[in-house]
Coordinates of C-alpha atoms in Angstrom, one line a residue:
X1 CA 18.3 234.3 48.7
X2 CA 17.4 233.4 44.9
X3 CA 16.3 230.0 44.1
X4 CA 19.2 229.2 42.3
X5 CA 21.2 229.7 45.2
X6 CA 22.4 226.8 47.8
X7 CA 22.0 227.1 51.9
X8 CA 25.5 225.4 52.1
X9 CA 27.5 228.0 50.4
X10 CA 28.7 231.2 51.8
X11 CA 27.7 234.6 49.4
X12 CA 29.5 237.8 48.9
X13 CA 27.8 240.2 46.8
X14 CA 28.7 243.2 45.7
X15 CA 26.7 245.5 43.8
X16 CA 27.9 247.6 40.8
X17 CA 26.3 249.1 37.8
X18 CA 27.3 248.4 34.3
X19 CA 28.9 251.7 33.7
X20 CA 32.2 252.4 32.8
X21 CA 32.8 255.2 35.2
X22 CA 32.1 251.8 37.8
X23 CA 35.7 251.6 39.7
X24 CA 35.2 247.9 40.7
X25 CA 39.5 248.4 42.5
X26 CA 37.4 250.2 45.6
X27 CA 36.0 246.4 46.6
X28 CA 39.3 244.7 46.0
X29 CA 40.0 244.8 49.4
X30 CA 36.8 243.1 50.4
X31 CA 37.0 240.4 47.5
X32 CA 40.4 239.4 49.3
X33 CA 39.2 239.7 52.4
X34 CA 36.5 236.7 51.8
X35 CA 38.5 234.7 49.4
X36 CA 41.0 234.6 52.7
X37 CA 38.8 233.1 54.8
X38 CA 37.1 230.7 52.7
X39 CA 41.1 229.3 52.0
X40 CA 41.3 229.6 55.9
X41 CA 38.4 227.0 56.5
X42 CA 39.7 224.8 53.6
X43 CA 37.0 225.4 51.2
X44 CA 36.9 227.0 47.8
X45 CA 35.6 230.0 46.0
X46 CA 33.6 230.6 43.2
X47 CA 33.7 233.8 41.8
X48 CA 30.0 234.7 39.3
X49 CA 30.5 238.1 37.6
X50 CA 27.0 238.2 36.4
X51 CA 24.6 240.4 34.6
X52 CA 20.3 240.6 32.8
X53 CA 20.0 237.4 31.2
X54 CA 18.7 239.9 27.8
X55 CA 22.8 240.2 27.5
X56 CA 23.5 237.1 25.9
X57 CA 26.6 235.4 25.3
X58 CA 27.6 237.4 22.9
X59 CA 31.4 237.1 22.5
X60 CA 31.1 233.6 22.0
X61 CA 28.2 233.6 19.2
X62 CA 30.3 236.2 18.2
X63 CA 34.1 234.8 17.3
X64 CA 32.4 231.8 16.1
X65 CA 31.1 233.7 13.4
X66 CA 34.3 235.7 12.3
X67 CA 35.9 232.3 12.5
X68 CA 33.9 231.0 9.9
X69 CA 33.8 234.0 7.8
X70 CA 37.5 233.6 7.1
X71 CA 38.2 237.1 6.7
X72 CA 40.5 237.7 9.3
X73 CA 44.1 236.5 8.1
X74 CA 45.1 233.7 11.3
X75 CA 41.9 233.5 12.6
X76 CA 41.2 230.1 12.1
X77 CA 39.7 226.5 13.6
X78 CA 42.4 224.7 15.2
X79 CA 41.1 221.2 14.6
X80 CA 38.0 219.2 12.7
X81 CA 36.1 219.3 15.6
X82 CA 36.0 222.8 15.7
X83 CA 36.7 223.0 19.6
X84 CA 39.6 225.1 19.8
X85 CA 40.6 228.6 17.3
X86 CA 44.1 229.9 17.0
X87 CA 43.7 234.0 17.0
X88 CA 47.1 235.9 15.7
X89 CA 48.8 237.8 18.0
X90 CA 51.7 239.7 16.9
X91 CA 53.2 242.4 19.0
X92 CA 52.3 246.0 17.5
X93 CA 56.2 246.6 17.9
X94 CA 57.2 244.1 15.4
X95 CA 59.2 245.3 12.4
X96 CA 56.9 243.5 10.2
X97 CA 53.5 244.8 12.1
X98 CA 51.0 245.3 9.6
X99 CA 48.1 247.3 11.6
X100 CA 45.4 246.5 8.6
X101 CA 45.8 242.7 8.7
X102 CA 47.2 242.0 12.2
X103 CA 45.1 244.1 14.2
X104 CA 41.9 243.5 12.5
X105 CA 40.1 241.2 14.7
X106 CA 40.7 242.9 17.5
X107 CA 39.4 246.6 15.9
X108 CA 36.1 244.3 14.5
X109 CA 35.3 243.5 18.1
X110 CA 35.7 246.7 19.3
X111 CA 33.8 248.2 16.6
X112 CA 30.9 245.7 17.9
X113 CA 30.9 246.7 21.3
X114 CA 30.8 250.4 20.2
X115 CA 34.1 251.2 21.7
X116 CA 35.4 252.6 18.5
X117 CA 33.9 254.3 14.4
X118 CA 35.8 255.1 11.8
X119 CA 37.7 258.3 12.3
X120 CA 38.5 257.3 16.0
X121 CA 42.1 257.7 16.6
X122 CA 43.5 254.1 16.2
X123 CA 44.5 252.7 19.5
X124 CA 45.6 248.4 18.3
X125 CA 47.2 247.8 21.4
X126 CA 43.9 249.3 23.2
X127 CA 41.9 246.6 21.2
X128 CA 43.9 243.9 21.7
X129 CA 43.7 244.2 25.6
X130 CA 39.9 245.0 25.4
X131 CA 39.5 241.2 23.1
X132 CA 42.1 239.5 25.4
X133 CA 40.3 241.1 28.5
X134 CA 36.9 239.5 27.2
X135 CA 38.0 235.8 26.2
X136 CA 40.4 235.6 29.9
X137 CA 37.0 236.4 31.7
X138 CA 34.6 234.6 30.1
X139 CA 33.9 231.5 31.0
X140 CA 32.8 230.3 27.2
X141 CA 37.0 230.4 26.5
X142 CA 39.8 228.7 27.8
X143 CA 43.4 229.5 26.7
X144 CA 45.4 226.5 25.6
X145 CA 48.7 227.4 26.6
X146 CA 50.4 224.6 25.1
X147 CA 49.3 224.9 21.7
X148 CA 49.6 228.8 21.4
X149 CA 53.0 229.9 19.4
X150 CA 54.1 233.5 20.5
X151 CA 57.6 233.5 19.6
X152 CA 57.5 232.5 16.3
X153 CA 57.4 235.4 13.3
X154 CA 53.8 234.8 12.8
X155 CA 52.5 234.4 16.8
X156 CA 49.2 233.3 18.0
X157 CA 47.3 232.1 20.7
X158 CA 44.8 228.6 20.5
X159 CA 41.6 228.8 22.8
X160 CA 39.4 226.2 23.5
X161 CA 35.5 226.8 23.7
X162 CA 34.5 225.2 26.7
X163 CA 30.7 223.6 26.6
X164 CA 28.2 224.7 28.5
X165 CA 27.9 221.4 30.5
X166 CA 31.3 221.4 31.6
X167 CA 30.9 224.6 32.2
X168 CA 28.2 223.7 35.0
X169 CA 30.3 221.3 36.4
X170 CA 33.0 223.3 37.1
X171 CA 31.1 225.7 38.7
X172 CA 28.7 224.0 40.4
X173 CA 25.6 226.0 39.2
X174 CA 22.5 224.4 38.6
X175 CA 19.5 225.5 36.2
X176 CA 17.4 227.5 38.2
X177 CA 16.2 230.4 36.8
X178 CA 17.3 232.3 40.1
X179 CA 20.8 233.0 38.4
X180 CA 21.4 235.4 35.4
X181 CA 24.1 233.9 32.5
X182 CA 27.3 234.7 32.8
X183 CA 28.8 236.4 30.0
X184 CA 31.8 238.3 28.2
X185 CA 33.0 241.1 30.4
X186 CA 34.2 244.0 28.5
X187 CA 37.2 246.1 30.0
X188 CA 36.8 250.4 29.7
X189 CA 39.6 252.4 28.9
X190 CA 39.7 253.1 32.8
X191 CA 39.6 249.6 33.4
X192 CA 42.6 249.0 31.0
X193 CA 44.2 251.6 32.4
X194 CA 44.0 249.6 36.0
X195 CA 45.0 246.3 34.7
X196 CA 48.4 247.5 33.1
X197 CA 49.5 248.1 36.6
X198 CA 48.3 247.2 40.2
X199 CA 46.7 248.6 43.2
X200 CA 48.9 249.5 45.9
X201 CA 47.7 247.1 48.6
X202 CA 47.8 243.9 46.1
X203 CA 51.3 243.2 46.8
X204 CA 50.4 242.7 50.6
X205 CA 47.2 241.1 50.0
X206 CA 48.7 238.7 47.3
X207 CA 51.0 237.8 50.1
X208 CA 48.2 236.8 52.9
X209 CA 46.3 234.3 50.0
X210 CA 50.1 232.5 49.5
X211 CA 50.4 232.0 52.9
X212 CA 46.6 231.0 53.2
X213 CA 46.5 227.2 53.5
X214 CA 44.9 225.5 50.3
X215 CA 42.8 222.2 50.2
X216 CA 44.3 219.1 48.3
X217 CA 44.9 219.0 45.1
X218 CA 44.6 215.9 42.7
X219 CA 47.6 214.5 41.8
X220 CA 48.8 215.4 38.6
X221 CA 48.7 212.1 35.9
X222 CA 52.2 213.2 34.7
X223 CA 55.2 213.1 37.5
X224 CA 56.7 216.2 37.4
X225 CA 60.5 215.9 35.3
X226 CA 63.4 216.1 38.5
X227 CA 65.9 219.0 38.3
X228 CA 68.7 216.7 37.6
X229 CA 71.7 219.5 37.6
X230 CA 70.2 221.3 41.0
X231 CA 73.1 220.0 43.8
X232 CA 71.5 217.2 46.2
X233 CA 72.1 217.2 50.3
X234 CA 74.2 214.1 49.3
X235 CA 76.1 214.1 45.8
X236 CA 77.3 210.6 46.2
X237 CA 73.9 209.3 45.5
X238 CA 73.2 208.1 42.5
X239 CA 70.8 209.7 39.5
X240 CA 69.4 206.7 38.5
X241 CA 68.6 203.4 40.2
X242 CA 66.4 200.0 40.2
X243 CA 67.1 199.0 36.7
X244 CA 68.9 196.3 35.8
X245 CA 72.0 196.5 33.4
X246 CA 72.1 200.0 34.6
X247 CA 76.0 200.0 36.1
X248 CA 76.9 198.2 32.9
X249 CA 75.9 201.3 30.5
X250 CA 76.3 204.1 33.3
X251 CA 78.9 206.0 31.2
X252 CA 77.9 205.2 27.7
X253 CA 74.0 206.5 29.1
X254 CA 75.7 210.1 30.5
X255 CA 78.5 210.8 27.7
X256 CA 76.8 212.3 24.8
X257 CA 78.3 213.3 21.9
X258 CA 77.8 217.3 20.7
X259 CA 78.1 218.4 17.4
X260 CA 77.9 222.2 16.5
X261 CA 77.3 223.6 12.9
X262 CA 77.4 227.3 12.1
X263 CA 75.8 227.8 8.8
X264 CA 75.2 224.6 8.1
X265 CA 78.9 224.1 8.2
X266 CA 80.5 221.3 11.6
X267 CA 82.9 224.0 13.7
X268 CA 83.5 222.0 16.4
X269 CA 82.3 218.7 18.2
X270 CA 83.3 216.9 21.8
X271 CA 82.2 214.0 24.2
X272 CA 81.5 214.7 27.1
X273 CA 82.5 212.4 30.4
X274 CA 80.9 213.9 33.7
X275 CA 77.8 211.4 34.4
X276 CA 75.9 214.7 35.9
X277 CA 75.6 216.2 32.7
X278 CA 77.2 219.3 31.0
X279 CA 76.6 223.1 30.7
X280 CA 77.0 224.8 27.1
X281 CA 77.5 228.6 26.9
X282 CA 79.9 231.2 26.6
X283 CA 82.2 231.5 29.0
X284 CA 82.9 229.6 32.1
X285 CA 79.9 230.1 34.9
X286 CA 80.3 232.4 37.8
X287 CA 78.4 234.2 40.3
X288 CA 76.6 233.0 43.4
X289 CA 73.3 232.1 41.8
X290 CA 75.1 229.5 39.6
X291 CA 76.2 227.5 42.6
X292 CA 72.7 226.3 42.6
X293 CA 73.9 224.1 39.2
X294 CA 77.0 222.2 40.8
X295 CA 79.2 223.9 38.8
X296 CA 81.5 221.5 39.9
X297 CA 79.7 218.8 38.7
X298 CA 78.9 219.8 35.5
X299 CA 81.1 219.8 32.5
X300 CA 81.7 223.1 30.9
X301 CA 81.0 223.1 27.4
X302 CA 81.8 226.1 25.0
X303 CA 80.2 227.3 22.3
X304 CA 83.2 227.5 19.3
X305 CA 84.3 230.8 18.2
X306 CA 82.4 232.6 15.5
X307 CA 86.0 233.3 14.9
X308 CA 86.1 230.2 11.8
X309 CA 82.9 231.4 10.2
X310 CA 84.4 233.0 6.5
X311 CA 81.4 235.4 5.8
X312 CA 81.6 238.3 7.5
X313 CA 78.0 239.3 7.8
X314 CA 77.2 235.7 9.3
X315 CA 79.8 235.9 11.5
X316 CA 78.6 239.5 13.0
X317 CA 75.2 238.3 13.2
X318 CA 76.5 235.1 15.2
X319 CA 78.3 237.1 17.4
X320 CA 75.4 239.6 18.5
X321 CA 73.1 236.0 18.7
X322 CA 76.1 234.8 21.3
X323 CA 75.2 238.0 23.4
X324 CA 71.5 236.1 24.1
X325 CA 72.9 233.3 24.6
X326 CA 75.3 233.7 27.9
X327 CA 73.9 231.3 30.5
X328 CA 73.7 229.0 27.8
X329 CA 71.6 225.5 28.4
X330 CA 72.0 222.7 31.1
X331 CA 71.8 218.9 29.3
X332 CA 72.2 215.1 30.9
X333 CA 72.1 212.3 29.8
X334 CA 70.9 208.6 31.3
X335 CA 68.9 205.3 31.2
X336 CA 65.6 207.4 30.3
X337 CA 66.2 209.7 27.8
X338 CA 68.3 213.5 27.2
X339 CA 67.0 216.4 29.1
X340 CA 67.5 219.7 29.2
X341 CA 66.7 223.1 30.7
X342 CA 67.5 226.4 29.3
X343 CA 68.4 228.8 31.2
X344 CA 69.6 232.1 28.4
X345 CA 67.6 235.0 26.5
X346 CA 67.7 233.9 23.4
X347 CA 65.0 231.5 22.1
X348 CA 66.1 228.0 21.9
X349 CA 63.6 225.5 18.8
X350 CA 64.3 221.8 19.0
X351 CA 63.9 218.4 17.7
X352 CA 63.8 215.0 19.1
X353 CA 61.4 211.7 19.2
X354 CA 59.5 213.3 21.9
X355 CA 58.5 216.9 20.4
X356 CA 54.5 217.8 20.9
X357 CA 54.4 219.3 17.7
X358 CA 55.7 217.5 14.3
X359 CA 54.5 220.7 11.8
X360 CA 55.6 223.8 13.4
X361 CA 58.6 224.9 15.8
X362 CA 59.0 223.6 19.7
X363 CA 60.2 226.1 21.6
X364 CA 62.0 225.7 25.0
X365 CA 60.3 227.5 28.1
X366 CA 63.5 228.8 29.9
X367 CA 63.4 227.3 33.3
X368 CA 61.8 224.7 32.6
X369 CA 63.0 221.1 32.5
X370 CA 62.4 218.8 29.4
X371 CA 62.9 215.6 28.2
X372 CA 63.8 215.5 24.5
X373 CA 64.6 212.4 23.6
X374 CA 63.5 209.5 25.4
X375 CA 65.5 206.3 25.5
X376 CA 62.3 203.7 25.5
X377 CA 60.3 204.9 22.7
X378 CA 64.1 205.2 20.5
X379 CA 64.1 200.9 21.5
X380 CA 60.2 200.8 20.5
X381 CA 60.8 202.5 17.2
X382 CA 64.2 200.7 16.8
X383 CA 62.1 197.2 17.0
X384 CA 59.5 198.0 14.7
X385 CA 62.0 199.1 11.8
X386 CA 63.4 195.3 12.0
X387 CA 59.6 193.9 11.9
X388 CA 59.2 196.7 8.8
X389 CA 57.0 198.8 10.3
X390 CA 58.6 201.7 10.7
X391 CA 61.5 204.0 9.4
X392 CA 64.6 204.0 10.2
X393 CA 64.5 205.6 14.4
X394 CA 66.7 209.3 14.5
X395 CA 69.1 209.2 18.1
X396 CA 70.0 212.6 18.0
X397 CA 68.5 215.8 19.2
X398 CA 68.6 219.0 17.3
X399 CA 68.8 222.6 19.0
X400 CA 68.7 225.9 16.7
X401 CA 70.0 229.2 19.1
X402 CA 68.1 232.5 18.1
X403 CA 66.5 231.0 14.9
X404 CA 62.8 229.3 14.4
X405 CA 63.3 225.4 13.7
X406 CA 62.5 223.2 11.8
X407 CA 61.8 224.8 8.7
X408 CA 63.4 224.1 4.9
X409 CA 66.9 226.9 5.3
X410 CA 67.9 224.0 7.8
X411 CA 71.7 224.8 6.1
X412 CA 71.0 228.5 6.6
X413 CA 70.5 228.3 10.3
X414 CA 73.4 230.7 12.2
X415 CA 73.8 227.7 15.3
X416 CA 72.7 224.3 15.1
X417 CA 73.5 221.9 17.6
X418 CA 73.1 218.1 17.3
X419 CA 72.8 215.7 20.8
X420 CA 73.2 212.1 21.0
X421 CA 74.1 209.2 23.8
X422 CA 77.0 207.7 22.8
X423 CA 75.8 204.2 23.8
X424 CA 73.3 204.6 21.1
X425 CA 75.1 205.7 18.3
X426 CA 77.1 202.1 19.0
X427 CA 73.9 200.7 19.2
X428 CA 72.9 202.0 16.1
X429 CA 76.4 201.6 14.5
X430 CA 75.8 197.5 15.4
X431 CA 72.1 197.2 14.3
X432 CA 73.0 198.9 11.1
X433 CA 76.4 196.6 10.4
X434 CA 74.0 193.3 11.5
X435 CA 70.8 194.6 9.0
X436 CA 73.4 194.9 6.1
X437 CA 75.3 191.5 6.5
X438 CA 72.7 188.3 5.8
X439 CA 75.9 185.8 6.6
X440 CA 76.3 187.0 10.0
X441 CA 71.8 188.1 10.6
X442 CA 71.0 185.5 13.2
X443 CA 74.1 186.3 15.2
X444 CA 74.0 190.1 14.9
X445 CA 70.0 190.0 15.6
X446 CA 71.0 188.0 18.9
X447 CA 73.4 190.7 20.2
X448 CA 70.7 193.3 19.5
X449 CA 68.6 191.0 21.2
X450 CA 70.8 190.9 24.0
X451 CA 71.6 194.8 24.2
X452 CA 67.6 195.2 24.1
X453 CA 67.5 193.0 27.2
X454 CA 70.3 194.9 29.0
X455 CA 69.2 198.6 28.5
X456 CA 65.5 197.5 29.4
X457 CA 65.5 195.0 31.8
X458 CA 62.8 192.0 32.8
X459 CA 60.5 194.9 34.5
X460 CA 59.0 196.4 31.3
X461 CA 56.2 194.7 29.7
X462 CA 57.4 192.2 26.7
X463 CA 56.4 193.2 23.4
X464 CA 56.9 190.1 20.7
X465 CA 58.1 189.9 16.9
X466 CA 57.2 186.4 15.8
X467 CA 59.3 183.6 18.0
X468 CA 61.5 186.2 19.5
X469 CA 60.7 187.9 22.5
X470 CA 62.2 191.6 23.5
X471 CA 61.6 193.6 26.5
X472 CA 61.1 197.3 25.3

């Protein structure tokens, strides 16, 4: 055992040489095998691919330099700090693929590693795999999912350079000079070759490690966001309860008011009334998997015809969007906020008081629950527009079907959708008509007051604005 090892810990190792004729599949089994048991007992596994020390890190030294050489169009830092690195990463299927420009970093790296000279046939998607093969395996990189853009005309991906020290604590591994550095693996066309598809036994295998038992987790900081549309053993409980003022505002909370615009021009527009929410697509839903929704429950909202729009390449492009867009998207409305899940093909871009990014588009994951507009911070931003300290809060939500958003042709876009609670847009309707009319301030300000007090109840912490106190 090397001196860098620990008597606590369990090893497997398996030997292989640093060829790429090497068929590492062959100890897949095995690899399982262990990484079963140690799940079994309740432990963890830590899994070292390591090499001579005389390697180096050499992908990481590497990128850093191209980064800073700026001669790779998208390859840039991602902040001051120089932490993270957005890399482009445009499909070589794209209309628009330029190989020259958006498969250059990839070809640089493997020109480095001596996987390809000029008059080699060009293989781009070959590089790309070899580059994204190297940063997923290294342990110098860490993809930051939630900041990379791939469905936007000019995609890419952000990493994150992890430092060395955290680096050690994740892994546990000490110092000692009884362990050789980790560094980038490298992926042979053979290799490639076995990644694009998998090993007949993984299926089974992959089944025995989900079944394996796994130790606690922490608990994440963030509460995950409920599947509010998903039917419930008991549909007469209610959504939402334990705040105050609730009953009062039930139905002004759930209706929301839905505008649509085709080309920049309003074709249609409804309020709904179901306090579960609503469903906007095509046609009305069917099928046993959509009983899952409480169809029932759920109002069915239709997109309008493209039948009004007057220019007859728009309204053909329109139409052959609506073909992406069938399941359409699930909304509600209440106390907290406007959420949403999308459950269609096409790509769905919003923007509300709660979008992560405030320069670039915000895509919708499909599946996945979120909250676009939260009801709190609207109130927050609300108050400190009357202290002037703010601007004037937006209470709508804008989706764009098919089309990146927001960007400048905002008139241009094929299907624009605009969300709001109705309660708020009287709210807003009353705080505008009592900021505008100095004879009646100190009584409109009191009715604010009062509606401040009603949607937020005596449980939130107090914020102040000179004598006046208001619970936000």
């Amino acid at each position: 055992m090397g001196s860098g090892m620990s008597k606590d810990m369990t090893y497997l190792c398996i030997s292989a040489s640093d060829s790429s004729s090497q068929n590492l599949m062959q100890h897949f089994k095995e690899c399982i095998k262990f990484i079963h048991e140690c799940r079994l007992h309740g432990g963890g596994c830590l899994v070292h691919w390591m090499c001579d020390r005389n390697g180096g890190r050499r992908l990481r030294q590497w990128l850093i330099e191209q980064i800073d050489s700026e001669l790779y169009s998208g390859l840039i830092w991602e902040n001051e700090e120089k932490s993270m690195f957005r890399i482009p990463w445009k499909h070589a299927g794209k209309q628009d693929y330029n190989q020259e420009v958006d498969a250059s970093i990839f070809k640089a790296w493997a020109v480095f590693k001596g996987k390809f000279k000029e008059g080699d046939k060009a293989e781009p998607a070959t590089w790309k795999t070899r580059l994204r093969c190297a940063l997923n395996k290294s342990p110098d990189f860490e993809e930051v999912t939630d900041r990379s853009q791939l469905d936007i005309s000019e995609p890419y991906k952000v990493y994150r350079i992890v430092p060395e020290e955290e680096q050690k604590c994740k892994s546990g591994v000490g110092t000692g000079s009884g362990l050789a550095d980790v560094i980038d693996m490298d992926c042979s066309p053979s290799a490639i070759d076995d990644l694009m598809k998998e090993p007949p036994c993984v299926e089974e295998y992959l089944g025995i490690i989900k079944r394996s038992p796994s130790p606690p987790q922490e608990t994440c900081r963030n509460p995950p966001i409920p599947d509010w549309w998903v039917q419930q053993p008991n549909p007469t409980l209610p959504l939402m309860n334990g705040y105050t003022g609730y009953e009062q505002h039930h139905s002004g909370y759930s209706q929301m008011v839905i505008n649509f615009f085709y080309g920049g021009k309003l074709v249609g527009h409804i309020t709904t009334s179901y306090p579960e929410g609503c469903r906007i697509s095509l046609s009305q839903p069917s099928g046993p998997s959509e009983k899952l929704y409480a169809p029932d429950a759920l109002e069915h909202v239709r997109f309008p015809s493209a039948e009004a729009i007057q220019n007859d390449r728009q309204k053909q492009i329109t139409k052959k969007l609506f073909g992406h867009l069938e399941r359409g998207v699930l909304l509600h409305s209440n106390k907290q906020g406007i959420f949403i899940k999308r459950l269609c093909q096409g790509r769905v871009f919003w923007s509300g008081n709660t979008m992560l990014y405030k320069d670039r588009p915000n895509k919708l994951d499909r599946d996945e629950v979120v909250k676009i507009f939260d009801t709190n911070l609207f109130f927050r931003d609300l108050q400190q527009y009357y202290n002037n300290q703010g601007r004037y809060p937006d209470n709508r939500v804008t989706l764009c079907f098919g089309e990146e958003f927001p960007d400048p042709t905002l008139r241009c876009k094929l299907i624009l959708v605009q969300v709001e609670q109705l309660f708020l847009r009287q709210v807003m309707e009353d705080a505008g008509k009592a900021y505008s009319s100095p004879a009646a301030d100190e009584t409109q300000h009191e009715q604010v007051y009062r509606i401040f007090q009603d949607i937020c109840g005596p449980h939130q912490r107090p914020l102040f604005r000179e004598n006046q106190q208001i619970a936000v």
